[in-house]
Coordinates of C-alpha atoms in Angstrom, one line a residue:
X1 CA -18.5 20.8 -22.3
X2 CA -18.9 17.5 -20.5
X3 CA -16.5 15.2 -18.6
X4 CA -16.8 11.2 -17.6
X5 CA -16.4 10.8 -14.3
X6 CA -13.2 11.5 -12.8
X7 CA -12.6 7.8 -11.5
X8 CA -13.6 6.1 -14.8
X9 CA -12.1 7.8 -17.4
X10 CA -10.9 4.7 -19.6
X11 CA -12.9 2.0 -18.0
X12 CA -15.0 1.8 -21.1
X13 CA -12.4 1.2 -23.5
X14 CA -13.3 -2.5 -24.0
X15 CA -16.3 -3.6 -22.1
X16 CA -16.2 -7.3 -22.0
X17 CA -19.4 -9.6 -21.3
X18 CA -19.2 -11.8 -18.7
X19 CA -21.2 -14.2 -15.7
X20 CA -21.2 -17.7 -14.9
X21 CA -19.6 -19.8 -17.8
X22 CA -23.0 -20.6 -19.7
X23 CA -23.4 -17.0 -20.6
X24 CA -19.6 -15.6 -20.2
X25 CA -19.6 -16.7 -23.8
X26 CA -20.9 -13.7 -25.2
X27 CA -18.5 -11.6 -27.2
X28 CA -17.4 -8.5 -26.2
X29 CA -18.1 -5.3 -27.1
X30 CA -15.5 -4.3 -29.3
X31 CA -15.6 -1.3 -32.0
X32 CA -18.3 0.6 -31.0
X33 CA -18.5 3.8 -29.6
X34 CA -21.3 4.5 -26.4
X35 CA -23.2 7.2 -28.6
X36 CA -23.6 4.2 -31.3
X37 CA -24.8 1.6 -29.1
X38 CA -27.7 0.5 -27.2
X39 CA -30.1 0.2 -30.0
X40 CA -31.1 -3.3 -30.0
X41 CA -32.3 -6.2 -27.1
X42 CA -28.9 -8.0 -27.9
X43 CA -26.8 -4.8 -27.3
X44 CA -28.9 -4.0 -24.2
X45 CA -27.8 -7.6 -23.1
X46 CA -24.3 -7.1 -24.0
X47 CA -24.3 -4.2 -22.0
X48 CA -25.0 -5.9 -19.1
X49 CA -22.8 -7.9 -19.1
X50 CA -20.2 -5.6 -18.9
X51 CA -21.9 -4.5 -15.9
X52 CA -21.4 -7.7 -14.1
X53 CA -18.3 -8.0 -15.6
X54 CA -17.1 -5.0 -13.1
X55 CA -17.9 -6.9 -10.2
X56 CA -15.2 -9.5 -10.6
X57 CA -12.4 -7.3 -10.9
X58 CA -10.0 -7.6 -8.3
X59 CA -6.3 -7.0 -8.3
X60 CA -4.5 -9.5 -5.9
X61 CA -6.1 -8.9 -2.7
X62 CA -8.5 -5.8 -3.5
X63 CA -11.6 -7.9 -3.5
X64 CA -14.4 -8.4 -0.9
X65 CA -13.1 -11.8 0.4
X66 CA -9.9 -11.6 1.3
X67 CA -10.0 -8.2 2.1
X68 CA -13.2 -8.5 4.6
X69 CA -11.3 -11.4 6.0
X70 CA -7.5 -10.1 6.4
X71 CA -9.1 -6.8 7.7
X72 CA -10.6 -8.4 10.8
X73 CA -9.6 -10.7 13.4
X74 CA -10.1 -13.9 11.2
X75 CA -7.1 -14.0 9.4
X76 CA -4.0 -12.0 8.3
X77 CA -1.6 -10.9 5.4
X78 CA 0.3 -13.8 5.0
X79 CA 2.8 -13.9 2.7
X80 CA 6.9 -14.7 2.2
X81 CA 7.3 -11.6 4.5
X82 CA 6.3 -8.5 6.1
X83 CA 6.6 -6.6 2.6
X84 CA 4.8 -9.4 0.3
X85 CA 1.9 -7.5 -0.5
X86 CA 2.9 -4.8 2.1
X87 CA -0.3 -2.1 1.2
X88 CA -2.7 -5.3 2.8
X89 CA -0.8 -5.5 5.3
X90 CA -1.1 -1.7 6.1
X91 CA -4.5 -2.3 6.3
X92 CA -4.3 -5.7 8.2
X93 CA -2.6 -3.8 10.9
X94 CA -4.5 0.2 10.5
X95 CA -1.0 1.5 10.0
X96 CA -2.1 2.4 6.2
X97 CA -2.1 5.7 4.4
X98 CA -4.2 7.4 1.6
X99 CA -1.5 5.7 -1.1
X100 CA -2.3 2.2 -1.4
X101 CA -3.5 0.0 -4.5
X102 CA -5.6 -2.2 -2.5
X103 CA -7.9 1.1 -1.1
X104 CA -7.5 2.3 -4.6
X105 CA -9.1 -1.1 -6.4
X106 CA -12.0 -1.4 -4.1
X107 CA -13.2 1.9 -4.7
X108 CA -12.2 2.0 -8.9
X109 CA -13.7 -1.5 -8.9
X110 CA -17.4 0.0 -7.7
X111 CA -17.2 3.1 -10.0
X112 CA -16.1 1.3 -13.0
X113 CA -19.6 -1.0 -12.3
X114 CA -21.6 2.0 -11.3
X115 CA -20.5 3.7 -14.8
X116 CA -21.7 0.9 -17.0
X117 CA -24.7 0.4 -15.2
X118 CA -25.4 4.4 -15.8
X119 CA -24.9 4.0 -19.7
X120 CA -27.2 1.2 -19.5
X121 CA -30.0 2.2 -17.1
X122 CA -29.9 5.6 -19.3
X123 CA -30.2 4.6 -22.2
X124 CA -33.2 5.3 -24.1
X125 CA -33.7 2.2 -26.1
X126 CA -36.8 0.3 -24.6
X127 CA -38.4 -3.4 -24.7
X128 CA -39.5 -5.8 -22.4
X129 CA -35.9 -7.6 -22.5
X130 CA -34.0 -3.9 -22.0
X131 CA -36.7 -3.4 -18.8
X132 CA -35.2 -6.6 -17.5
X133 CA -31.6 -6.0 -18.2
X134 CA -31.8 -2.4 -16.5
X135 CA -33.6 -3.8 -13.4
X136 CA -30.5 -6.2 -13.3
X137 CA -28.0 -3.0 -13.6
X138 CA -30.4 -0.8 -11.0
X139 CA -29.2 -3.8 -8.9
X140 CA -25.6 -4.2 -9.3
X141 CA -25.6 -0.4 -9.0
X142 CA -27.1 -0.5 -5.7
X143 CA -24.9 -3.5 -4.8
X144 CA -21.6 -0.4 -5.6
X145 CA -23.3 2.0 -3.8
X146 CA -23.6 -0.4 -0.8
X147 CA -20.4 -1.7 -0.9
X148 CA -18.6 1.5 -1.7
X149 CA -21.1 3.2 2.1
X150 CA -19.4 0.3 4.0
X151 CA -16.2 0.6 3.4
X152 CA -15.6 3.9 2.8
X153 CA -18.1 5.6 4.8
X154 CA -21.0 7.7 2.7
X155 CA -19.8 8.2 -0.7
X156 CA -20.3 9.9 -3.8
X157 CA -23.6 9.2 -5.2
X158 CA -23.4 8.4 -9.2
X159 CA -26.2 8.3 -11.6
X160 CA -25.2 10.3 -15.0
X161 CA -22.1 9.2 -17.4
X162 CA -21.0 12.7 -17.4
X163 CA -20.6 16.0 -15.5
X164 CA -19.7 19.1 -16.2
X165 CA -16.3 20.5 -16.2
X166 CA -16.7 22.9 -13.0
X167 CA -19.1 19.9 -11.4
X168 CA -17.7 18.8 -7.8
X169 CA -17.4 14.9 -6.4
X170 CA -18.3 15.0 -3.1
X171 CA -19.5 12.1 -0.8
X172 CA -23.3 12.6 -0.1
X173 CA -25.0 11.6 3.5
X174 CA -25.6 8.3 4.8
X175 CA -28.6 8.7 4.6
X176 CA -29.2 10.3 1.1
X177 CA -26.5 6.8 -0.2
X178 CA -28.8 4.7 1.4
X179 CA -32.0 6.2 -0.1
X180 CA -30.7 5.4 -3.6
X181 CA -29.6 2.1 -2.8
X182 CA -33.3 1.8 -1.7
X183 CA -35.1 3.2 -4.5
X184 CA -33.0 1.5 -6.9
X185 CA -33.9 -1.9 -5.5
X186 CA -37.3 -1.1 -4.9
X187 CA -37.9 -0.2 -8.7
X188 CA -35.9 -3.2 -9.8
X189 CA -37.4 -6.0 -8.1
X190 CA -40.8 -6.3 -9.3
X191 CA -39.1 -6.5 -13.1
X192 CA -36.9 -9.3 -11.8
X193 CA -37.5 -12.7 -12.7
X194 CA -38.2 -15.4 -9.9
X195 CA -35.6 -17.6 -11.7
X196 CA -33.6 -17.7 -15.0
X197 CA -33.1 -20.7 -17.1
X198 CA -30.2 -23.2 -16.7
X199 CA -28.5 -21.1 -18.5
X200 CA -28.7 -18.1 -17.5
X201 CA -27.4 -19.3 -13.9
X202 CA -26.1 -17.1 -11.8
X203 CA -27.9 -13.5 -13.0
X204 CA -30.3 -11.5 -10.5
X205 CA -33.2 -12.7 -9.7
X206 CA -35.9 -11.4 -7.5
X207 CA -34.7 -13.0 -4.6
X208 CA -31.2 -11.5 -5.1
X209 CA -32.7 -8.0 -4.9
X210 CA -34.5 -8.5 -2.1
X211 CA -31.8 -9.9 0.1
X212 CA -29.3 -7.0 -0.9
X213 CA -31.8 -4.7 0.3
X214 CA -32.9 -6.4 3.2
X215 CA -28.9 -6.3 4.3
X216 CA -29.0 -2.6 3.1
X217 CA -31.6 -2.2 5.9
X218 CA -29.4 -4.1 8.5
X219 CA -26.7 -1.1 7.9
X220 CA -29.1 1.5 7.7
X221 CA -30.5 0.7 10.8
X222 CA -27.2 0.0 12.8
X223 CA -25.6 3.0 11.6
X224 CA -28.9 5.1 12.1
X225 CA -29.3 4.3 16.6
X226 CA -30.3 1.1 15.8
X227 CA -33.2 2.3 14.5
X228 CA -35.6 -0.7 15.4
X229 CA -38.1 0.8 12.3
X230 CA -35.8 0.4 9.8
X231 CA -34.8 -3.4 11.1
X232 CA -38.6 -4.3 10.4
X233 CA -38.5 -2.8 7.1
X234 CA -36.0 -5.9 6.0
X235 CA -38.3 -8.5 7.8
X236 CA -41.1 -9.0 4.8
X237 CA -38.4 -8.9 2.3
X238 CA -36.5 -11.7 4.1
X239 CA -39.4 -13.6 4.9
X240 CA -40.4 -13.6 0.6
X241 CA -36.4 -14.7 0.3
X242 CA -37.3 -17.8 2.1
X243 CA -40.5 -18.5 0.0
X244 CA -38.2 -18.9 -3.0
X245 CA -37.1 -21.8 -4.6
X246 CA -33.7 -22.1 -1.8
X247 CA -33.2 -24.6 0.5
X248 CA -30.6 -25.5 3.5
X249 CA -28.2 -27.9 2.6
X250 CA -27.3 -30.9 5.7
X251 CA -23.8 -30.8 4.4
X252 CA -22.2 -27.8 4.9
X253 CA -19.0 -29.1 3.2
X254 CA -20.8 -29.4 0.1
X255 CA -21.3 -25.6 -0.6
X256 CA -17.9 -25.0 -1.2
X257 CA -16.8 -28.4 -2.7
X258 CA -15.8 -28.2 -6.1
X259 CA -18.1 -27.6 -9.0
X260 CA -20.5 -26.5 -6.1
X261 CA -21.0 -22.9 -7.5
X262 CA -24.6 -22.0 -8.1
X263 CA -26.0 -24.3 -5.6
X264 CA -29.2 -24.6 -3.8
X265 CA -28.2 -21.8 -1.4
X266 CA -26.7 -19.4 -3.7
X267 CA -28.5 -16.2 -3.8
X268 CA -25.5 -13.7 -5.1
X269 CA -22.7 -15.2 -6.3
X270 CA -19.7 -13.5 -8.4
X271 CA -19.6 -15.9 -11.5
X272 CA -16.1 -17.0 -12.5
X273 CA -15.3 -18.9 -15.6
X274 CA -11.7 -21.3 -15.9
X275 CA -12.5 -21.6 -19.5
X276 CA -12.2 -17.7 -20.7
X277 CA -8.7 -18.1 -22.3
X278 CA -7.3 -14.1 -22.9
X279 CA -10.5 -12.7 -20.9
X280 CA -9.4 -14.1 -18.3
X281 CA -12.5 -14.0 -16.0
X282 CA -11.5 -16.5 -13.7
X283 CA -11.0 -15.9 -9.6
X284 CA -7.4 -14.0 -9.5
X285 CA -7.0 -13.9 -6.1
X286 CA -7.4 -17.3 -5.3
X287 CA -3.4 -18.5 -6.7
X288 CA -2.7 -15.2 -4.2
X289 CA -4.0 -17.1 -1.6
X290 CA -3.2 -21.1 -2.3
X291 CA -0.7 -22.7 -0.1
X292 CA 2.8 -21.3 0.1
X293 CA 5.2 -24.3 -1.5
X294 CA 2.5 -27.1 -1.0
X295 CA 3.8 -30.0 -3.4
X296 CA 2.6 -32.8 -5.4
X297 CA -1.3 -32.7 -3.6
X298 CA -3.3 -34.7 -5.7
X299 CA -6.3 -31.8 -6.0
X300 CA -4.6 -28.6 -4.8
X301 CA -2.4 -26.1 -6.5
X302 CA 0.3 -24.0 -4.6
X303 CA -0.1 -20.3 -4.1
X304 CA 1.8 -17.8 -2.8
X305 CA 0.7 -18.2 0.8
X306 CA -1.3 -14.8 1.5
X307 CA -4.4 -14.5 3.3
X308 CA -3.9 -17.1 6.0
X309 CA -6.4 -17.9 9.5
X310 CA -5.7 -17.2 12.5
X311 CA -5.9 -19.6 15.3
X312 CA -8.2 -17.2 17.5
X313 CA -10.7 -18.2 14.7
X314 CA -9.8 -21.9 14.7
X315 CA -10.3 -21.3 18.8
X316 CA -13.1 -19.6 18.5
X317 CA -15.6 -22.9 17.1
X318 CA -17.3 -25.0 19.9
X319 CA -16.3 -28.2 20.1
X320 CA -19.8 -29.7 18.5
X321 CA -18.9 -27.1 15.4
X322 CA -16.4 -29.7 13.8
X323 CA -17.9 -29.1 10.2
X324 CA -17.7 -25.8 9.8
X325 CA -14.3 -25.5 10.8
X326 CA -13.0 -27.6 9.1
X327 CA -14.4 -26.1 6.0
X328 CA -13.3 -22.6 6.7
X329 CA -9.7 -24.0 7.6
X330 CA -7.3 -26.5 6.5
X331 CA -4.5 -27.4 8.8
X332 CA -1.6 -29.5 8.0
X333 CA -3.2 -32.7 9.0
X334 CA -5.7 -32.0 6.2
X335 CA -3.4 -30.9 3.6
X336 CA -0.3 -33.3 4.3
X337 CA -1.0 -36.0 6.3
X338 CA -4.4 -37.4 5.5
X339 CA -3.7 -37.6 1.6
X340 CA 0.0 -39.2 2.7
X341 CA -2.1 -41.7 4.3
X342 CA -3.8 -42.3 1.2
X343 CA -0.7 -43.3 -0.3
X344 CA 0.1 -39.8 -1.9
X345 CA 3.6 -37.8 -1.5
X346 CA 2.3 -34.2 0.1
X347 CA 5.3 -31.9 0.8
X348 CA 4.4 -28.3 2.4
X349 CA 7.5 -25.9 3.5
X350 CA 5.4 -24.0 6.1
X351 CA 9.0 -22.2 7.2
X352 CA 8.7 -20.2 3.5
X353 CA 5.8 -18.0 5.1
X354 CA 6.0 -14.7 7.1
X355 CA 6.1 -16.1 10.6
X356 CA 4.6 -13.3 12.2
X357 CA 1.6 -14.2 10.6
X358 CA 1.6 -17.7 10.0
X359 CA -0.3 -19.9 12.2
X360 CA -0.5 -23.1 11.0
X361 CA -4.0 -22.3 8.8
X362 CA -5.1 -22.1 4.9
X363 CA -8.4 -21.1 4.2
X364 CA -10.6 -23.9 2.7
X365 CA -13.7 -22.4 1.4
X366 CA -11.9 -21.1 -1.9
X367 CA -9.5 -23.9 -2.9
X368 CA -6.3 -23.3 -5.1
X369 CA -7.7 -26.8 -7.0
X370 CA -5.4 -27.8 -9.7
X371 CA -6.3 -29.2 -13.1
X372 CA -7.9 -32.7 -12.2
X373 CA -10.6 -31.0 -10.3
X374 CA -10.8 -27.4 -12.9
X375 CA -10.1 -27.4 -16.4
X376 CA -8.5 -24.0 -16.5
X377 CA -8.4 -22.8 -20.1
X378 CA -5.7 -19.8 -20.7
X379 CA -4.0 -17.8 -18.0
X380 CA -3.4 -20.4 -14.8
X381 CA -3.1 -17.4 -12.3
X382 CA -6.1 -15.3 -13.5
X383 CA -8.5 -18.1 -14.8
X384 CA -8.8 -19.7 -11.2
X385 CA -12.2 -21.6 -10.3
X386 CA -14.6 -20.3 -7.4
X387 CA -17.6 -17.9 -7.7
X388 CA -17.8 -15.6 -4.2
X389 CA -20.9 -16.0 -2.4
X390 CA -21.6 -13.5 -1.3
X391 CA -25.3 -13.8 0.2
X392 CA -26.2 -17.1 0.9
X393 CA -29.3 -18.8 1.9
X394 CA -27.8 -20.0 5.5
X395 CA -27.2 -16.2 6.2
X396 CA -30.5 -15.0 5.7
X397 CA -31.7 -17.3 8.5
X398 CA -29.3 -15.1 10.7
X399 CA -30.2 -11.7 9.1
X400 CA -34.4 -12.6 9.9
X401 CA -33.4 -13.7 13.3
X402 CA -31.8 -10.4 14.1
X403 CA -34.6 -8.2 13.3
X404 CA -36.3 -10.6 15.4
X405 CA -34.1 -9.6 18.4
X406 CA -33.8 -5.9 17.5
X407 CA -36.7 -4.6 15.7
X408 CA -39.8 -3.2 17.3
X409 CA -41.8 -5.7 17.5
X410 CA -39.5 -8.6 19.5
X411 CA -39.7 -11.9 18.8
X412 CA -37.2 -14.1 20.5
X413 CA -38.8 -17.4 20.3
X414 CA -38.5 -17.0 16.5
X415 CA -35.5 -16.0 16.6
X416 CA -34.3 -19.2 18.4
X417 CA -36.0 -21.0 15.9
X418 CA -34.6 -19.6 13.0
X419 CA -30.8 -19.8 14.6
X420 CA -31.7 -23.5 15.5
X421 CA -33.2 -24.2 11.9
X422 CA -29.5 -23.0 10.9
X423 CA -27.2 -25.2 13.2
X424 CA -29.0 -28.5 13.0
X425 CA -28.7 -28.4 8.8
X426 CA -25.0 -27.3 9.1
X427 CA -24.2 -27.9 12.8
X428 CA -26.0 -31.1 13.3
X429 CA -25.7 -32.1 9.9
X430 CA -29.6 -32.5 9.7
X431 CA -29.9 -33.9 13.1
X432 CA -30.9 -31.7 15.9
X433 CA -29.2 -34.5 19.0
X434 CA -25.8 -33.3 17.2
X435 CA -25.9 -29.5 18.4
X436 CA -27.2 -27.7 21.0
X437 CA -29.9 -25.1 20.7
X438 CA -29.6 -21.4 21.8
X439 CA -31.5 -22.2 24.9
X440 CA -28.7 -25.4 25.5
X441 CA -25.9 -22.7 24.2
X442 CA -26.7 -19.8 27.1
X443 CA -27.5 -23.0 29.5
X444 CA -24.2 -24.5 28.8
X445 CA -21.9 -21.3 28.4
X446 CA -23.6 -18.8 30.7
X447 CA -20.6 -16.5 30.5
X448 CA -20.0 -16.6 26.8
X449 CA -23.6 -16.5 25.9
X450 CA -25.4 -14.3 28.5
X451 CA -28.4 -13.7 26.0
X452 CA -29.4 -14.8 22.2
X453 CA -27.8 -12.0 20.5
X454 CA -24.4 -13.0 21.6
X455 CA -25.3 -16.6 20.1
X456 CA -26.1 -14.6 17.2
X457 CA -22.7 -12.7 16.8
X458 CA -21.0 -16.4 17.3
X459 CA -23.4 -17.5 14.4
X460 CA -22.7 -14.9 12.0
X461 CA -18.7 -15.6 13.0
X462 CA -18.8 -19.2 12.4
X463 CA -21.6 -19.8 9.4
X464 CA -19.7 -16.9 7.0
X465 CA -16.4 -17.6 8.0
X466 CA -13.9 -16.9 5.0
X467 CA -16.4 -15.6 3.3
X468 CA -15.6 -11.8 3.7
X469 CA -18.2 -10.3 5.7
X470 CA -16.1 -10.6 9.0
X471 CA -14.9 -6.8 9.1
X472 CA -18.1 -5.8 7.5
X473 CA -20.2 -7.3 10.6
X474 CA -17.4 -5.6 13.2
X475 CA -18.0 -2.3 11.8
X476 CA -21.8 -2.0 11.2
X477 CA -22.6 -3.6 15.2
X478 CA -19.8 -0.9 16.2
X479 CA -17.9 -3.8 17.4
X480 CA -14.6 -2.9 15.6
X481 CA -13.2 -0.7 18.1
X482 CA -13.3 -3.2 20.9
X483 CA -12.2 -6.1 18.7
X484 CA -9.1 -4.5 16.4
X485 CA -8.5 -2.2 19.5
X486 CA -7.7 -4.8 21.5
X487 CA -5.5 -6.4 18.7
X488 CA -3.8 -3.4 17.6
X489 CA -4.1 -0.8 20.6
X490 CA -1.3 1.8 19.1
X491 CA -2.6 1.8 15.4
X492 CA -6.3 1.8 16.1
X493 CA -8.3 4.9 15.6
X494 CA -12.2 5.5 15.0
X495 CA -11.1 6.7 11.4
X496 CA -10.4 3.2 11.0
X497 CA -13.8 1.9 11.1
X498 CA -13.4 3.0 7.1
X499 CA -10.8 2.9 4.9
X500 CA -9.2 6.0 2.9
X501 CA -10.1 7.1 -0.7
X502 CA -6.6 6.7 -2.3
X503 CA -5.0 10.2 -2.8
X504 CA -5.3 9.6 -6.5
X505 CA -8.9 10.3 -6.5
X506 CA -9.0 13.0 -3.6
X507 CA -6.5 14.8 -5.9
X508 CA -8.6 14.3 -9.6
X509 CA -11.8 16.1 -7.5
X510 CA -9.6 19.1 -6.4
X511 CA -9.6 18.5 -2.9
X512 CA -14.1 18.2 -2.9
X513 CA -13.5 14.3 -1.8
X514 CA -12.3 14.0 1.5
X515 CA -10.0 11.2 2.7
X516 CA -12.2 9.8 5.5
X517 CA -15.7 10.8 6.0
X518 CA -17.1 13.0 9.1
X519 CA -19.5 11.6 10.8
X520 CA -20.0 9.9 13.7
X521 CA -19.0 5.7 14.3
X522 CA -21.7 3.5 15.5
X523 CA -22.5 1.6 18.8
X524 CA -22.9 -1.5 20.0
X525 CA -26.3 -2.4 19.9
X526 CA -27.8 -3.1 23.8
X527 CA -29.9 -6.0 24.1

C-alpha cells in the first residue's frame, strides 16, 4: 500500500491554473481524479499551471519577500504591536520555536509545488508540447528544492507522488539537494524556449533556467569552502543570460512602477493577477504590508502596517544613491507631504504602529496601489497587484561579477566593469559623471570599501533592496552571525542561520525529520 507524501496530503484537491493574467485564464482542474488525467497536450498544460500556481501561495507574511526582508537587518515586523503577527516576529528577533505558521507556510508552500510538478514530470503521456511543459515543472521543482536548501538547511529530496507506508522523510545532504537541483536544470534547459509569445508572459524561459542555476552555483560554492570550481561553473551560464533578449533599464524607478510587471529586466517573476475574482491569485501579502491608517492618497491603499524599513537601511545608501532609495523606501515626505502639495488631503497616523519597530519607513517597491492605478476584480485583500521578482536582470550583473572576484580564474577588472555597467544605468541614471566607479568608491571611502568585494556586498544590499534576498545573501557569505549577532546578541545562535521545520511535520515523519539540520555554517569568504 502506498501513501502521498506526508506534507501534501490534500494539496491536490483542486489544482487551479494560474500565471501572469494572459494565461491565469485557464480553468481549473476540477472533477478529475490524478489516475484519470494527463492524457492530452491541454491537460499536460493545465497541469502546469497548477504547478506555478504553488509558487504564489503565501499566507500573510510566509512568502520570500517579506520574509527575506523582515529576517535580516533591512526591515522589521511592524505591525499595531508586539503580538500583530507575533510568529514573524519570533523570527525577526531568533526568539522562535518549532510551532510557528510562518516556518510552516514556507516549507508546505515548496512541497505542495514539488508534488504537482512530480505528477507532471511523471506522467507518461508524451508530445513535443508535454516535453515543454515538464522542462517548465523540472524548473519550478528545482526552484523548491533550492528555496526549501536555503532556508531550511538540506532537505528532503522529493521526486515520486507516493511512498510506502514504512518509507522514512529524512533531509538528504547538501550536496546530494544540490545535485538534483542541478540535474533538473541541466535537462530542462535545452527544452526551454528562448521566449514565449505575448501571451504567454511570464513562463520559463531558457534564460530563467539558467539564471536559477547559475545562483544554485553561488550557494553551492559558498556553502562548499568557497569552492572557487563550482563559482566558474555559473560563469558560462550567466554570460548566455546576458546574450538574451534583456536589457538594463536607466530608470530604476520604473521597474517597480505600476503596471511594470514583466519588464525588460524580468527574468523570474511570480505572476499575480487583480482580475481572478474567487481564485483569488493576486499578491496577499501586499494589504499585510500597505501603510498603517494612511488616508485619502490619491494612488495608495492602507494596510495593516507590517513589514516596515529600518533606518540602518535608509543609512546605509551613499549620498549619490538617491534613486534607489527612494524606491525601496517611502518616508512621510513622499507619502504625505509631496501629494499635499499637489493639492491632495494625505492623512497618515504613524502613532497606530508598534513603536519598537517603527522607524519612520514603508517599503516602496510593492505598493498597496488602490483602484485608480489596479483594477482589482473580487477579493480586495487577496487580489492585490505586484508580481515578485525574484531574479532580475540588474542582479545578474552582480552574480557574474562575483565569480569574477572568487572563482579560479580572477578577473577584477571585469568585475569593476560589470559593477560599474550596474550603477551608471541605475545609479547614474545612464550617465556615468552621476556615480562613482568602484575604483572612485575604495578611493573615496577607503575604510568602508577596503577592496571590490566589499563594493560588491554594498551592491547586492542596495540594488535588491526589498526584494527578499537580504537574509538569503547574509546566510550563504556566512555573514549572518556577525550581522544579527550584533543586533540580537542574546537570541542569536548558529542554528539560526536556518529556520525550524514546524513540529507538525517533524511529528507526521515519526521523528525521521529533524528540527534543524547538522551540519556545519559557512564562512565569510577572504578576499
Amino acid at each position: 500500500m502506498k501513501k502521498k507524501i506526508i506534507y501534501l496530503c490534500s494539496c491536490l484537491a483542486i489544482l487551479f491554473s494560474a500565471c501572469s493574467d494572459e494565461f491565469l485564464t485557464n480553468s481549473p482542474i476540477m472533477g478529475s481524479t490524478e489516475e484519470g488525467y494527463y492524457q492530452s497536450d491541454e491537460q499536460m498544460f493545465n497541469a502546469l499551471m497548477a504547478v506555478y500556481n504553488a509558487i504564489q501561495i503565501d499566507n500573510a507574511l510566509a512568502h520570500y519577500v517579506p520574509f527575506g526582508e523582515i529576517r535580516s537587518d533591512n526591515a522589521k515586523t511592524g505591525g499595531g504591536n508586539a503580538n500583530d503577527q507575533a510568529d514573524m516576529q519570533r523570527l525577526e528577533d531568533f526568539t522562535n520555536t518549532d510551532v510557528n505558521y510562518v516556518s510552516a507556510g514556507l516549507w508546505s508552500r515548496s512541497y505542495t509545488g514539488i508534488y504537482r510538478a512530480n505528477l507532471l514530470i511523471n506522467a507518461e503521456y508524451d508530445s513535443e508540447l508535454a516535453r515543454l511543459y515538464k522542462a517548465e515543472a523540472k524548473v519550478l521543482r528545482a526552484w523548491f528544492h533550492f528555496d526549501l536548501l536555503r532556508t531550511y538547511g538540506p532537505c528532503f529530496i522529493s521526486l515520486e507522488t507516493n511512498y510506502p507506508d514504512n518509507f522514512e522523510f529524512i533531509r538528504d545532504t547538501r550536496e546530494n539537494v544540490n545535485k538534483q537541483i542541478e540535474k533538473d536544470l541541466l535537462e530542462a534547459i535545452p527544452l526551454l524556449v528562448t521566449k514565449h509569445p505575448d501571451e504567454m508572459v511570464g513562463r520559463l524561459t531558457q534564460a530563467s533556467g539558467q539564471a536559477i542555476l547559475a545562483k544554485t552555483y553561488m550557494y553551492w560554492a559558498d556553502w562548499d569552502n568557497d569552492n572557487k570550481s563550482i563559482f566558474d561553473k555559473a560563469i558560462p551560464l550567466l554570460q548566455e543570460v546576458m546574450k538574451a533578449h534583456y536589457t538594463l533599464s536607466n530608470d530604476y524607478a520604473s521597474l517597480f512602477a505600476p503596471q511594470a510587471e514583466n519588464n525588460n529586466e524580468s527574468i523570474f517573476e511570480i505572476q499575480r493577477s487583480t482580475q481572478s475574482g474567487n481564485y483569488q491569485l493576486g499578491n496577499h501579502w501586499v494589504m499585510f504590508c500597505g501603510p498603517r491608517n494612511l488616508g485619502d492618497h490619491p494612488d495608495v491603499l492602507a494596510g495593516w502596517g507590517l513589514w516596515v524599513p529600518q533606518m540602518n537601511l535608509y543609512d546605509y545608501f551613499l549620498e549619490e544613491d538617491a534613486v534607489r532609495r527612494s524606491t525601496a523606501l517611502l518616508t512621510y515626505d513622499d507619502l504625505v507631504t509631496k501629494p499635499n502639495e499637489e493639492g491632495h488631503d494625505v492623512s497618515w497616523e504613524t502613532g497606530a504602529y508598534n513603536p519598537e519597530d517603527f522607524e519612520g519607513l514603508e517599503q516602496g517597491k510593492y505598493v498597496n496601489w488602490n483602484q485608480s492605478v489596479y483594477t482589482v476584480v473580487g477579493n480586495l485583500i487577496r487580489n492585490r497587484p505586484g508580481n515578485e521578482r525574484l531574479i532580475r536582470y540588474g542582479e545578474i550583473y552582480l552574480l557574474l561579477a562575483e565569480c569574477h572576484l572568487r572563482g579560479s580564474t580572477r578577473d577584477e577588472a571585469e568585475a569593476k566593469r560589470l559593477i560599474d555597467d550596474l550603477r551608471v544605468a541605475h545609479v547614474g541614471g545612464g550617465d556615468a559623471s552621476k556615480c562613482m566607479s568602484v575604483d572612485e568608491l575604495m578611493t573615496a571611502y577607503p575604510d568602508r570599501f577596503p577592496n571590490p568585494l566589499e563594493v560588491l556586498w554594498y551592491e547586492r544590499r542596495c540594488e535588491l533592496a526589498g526584494e527578499g534576498d537580504r537574509w538569503y545573501d547574509l546566510v550563504r557569505t556566512g555573514r549572518a552571525a556577525q550581522v544579527m549577532g550584533a543586533l540580537y546578541p542574546d537570541a542569536w545562535d548558529d542554528k539560526d542561520y536556518y529556520i525550524p521545520i514546524s513540529q507538525v511535520e517533524t511529528g507526521a515523519s515519526g521523528g525521521s525529520l529533524t528540527t534543524y539540520p547538522d551540519e556545519p555554517v559557512p564562512t565569510p569568504p577572504v578576499y
